[in-house]
Coordinates of N, CA and C in Angstrom, one line a residue:
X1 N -64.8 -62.8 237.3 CA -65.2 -63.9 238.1 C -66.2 -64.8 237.4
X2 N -66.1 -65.8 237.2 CA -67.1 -66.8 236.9 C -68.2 -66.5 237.4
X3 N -69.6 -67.2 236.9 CA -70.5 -67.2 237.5 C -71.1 -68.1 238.3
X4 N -71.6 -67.9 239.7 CA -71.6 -68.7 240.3 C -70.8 -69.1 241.1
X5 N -69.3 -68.6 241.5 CA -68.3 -68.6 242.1 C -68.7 -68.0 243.5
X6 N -67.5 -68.1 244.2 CA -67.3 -67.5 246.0 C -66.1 -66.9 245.5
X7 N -65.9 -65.7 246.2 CA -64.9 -65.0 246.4 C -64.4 -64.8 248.0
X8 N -63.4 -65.7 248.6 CA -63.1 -66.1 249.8 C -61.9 -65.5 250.1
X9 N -61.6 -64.5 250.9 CA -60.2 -64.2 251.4 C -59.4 -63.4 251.0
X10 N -58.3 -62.6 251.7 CA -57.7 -61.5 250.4 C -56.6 -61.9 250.4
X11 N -55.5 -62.4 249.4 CA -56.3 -61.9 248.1 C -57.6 -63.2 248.4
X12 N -58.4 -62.7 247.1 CA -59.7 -63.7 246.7 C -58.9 -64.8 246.3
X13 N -59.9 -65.4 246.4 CA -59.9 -67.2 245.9 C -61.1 -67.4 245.4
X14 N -61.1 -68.0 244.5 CA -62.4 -68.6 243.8 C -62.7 -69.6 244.0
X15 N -64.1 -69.9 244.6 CA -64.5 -71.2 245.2 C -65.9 -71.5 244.5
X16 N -66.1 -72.7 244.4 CA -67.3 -73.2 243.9 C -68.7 -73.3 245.2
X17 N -69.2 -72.8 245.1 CA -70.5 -72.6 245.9 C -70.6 -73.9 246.8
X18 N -70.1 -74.9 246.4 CA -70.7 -76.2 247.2 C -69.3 -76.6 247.6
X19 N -68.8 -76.1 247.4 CA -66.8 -76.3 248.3 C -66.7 -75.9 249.4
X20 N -68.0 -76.6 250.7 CA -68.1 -76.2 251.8 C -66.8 -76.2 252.8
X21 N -65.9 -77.3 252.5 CA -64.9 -77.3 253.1 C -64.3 -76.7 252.8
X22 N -63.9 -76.3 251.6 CA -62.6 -75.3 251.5 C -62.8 -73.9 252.0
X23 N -64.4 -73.4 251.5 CA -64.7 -72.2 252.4 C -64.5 -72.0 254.0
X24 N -65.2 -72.9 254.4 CA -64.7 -72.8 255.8 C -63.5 -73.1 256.4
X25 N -62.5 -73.1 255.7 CA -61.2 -73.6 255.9 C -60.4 -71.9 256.0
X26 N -61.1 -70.9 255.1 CA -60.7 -70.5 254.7 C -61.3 -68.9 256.2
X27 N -62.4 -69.1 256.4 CA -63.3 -68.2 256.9 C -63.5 -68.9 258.3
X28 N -63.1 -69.6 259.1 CA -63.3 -70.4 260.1 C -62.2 -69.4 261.1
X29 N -61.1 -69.4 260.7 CA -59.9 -68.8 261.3 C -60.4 -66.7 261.2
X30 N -61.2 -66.8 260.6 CA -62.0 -65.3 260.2 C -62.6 -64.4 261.1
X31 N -63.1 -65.2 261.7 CA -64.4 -65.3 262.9 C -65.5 -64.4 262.0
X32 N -66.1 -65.2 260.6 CA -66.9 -64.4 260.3 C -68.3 -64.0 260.9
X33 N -69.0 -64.8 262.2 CA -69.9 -64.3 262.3 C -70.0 -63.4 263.4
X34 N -68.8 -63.4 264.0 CA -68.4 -62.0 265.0 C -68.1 -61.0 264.2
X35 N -67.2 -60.9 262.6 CA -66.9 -59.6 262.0 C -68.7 -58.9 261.2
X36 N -69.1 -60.0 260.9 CA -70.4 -60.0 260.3 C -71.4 -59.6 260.9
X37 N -71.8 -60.4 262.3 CA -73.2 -60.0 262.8 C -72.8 -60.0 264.0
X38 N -71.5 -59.6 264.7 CA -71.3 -59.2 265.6 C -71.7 -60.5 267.2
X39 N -71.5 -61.6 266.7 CA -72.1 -62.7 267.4 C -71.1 -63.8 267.2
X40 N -71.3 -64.8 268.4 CA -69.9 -65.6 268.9 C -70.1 -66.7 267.5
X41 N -69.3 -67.6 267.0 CA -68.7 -68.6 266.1 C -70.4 -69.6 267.1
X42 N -71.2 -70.2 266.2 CA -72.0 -71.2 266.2 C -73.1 -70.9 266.8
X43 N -73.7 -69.6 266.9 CA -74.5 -68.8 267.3 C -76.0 -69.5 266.1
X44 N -76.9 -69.8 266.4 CA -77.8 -70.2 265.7 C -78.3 -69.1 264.3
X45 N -78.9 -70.2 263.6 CA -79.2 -69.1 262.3 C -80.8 -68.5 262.5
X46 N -81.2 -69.0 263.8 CA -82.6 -68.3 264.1 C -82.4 -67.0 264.9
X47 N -81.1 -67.0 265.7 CA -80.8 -65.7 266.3 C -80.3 -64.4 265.6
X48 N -79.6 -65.2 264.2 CA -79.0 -63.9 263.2 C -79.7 -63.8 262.5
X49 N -80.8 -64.7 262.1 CA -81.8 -63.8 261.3 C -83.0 -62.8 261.8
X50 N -83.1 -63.3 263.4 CA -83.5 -62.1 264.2 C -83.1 -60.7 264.2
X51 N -81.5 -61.0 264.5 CA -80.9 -59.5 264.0 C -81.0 -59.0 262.7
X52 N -80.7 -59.6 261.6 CA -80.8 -59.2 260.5 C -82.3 -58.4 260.4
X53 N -83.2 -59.1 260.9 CA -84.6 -58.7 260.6 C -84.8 -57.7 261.0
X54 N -84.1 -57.9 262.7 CA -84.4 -56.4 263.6 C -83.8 -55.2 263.1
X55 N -82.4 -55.4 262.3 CA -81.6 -54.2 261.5 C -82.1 -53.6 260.5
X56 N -82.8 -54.7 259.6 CA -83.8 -54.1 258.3 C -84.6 -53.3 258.7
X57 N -85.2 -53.6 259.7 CA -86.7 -53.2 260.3 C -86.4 -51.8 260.6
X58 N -85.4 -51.9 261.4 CA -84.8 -50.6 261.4 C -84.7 -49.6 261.0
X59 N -84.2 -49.6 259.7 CA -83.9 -48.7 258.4 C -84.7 -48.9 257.6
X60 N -86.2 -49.3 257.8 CA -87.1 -49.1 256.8 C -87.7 -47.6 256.3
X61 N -87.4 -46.8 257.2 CA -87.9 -45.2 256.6 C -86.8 -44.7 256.6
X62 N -85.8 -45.1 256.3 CA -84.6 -44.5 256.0 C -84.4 -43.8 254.7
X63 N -84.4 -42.2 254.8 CA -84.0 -42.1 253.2 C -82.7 -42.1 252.9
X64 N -82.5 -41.6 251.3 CA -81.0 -41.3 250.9 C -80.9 -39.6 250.9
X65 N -79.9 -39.6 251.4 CA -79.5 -38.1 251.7 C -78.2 -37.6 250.6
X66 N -78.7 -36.2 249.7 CA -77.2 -36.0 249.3 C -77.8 -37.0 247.4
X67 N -76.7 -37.0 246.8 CA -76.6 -37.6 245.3 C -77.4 -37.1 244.5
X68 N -77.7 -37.2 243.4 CA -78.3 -37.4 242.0 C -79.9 -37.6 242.7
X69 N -80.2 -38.7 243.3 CA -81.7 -38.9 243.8 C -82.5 -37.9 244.8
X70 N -82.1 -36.7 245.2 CA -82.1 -36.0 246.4 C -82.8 -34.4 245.5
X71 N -82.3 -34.6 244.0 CA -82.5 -33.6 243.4 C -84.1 -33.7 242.9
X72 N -84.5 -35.0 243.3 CA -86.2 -35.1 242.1 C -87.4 -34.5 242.9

C-alpha cells in the first residue's frame, strides 16, 4: 500500500486521504459510526470523543495477560 493511502471496503480500495467523497461513498452505506462507536450516523465528534476518552480511561490499568511479556 502506498504511503499515505486509505484502505476502504472489502475487497480494499485505495483512496487518497483527501478523496472525501469517494470515502464516504464508500462507508456511508457502512454505518461506520454505529459498527465503530456504537452510535447513530451524525452523532457529534464531541460525543465520540467522550466515548473514546471514557473507554481509554477505562483500560488504563489494564495489563497484558499470557505471551512473551508476562514472563519478565
Amino acid at each position: 500500500m502506498p504511503i499515505g493511502c486509505v484502505a476502504v471496503s472489502d475487497p480494499a480500495q485505495l483512496l487518497a486521504p483527501n478523496d472525501r467523497d469517494a470515502i464516504w461513498a464508500i462507508q456511508r452505506d457502512l454505518d461506520f459510526p454505529q459498527t465503530v462507536y456504537g452510535v447513530p450516523q451524525g452523532t457529534g465528534p464531541d460525543v465520540l470523543m467522550r466515548r473514546q476518552s471514557a473507554w481509554f480511561a477505562a483500560h488504563r490499568n489494564d495489563r497484558e495477560v499470557g505471551g512473551s511479556d508476562s514472563q519478565r
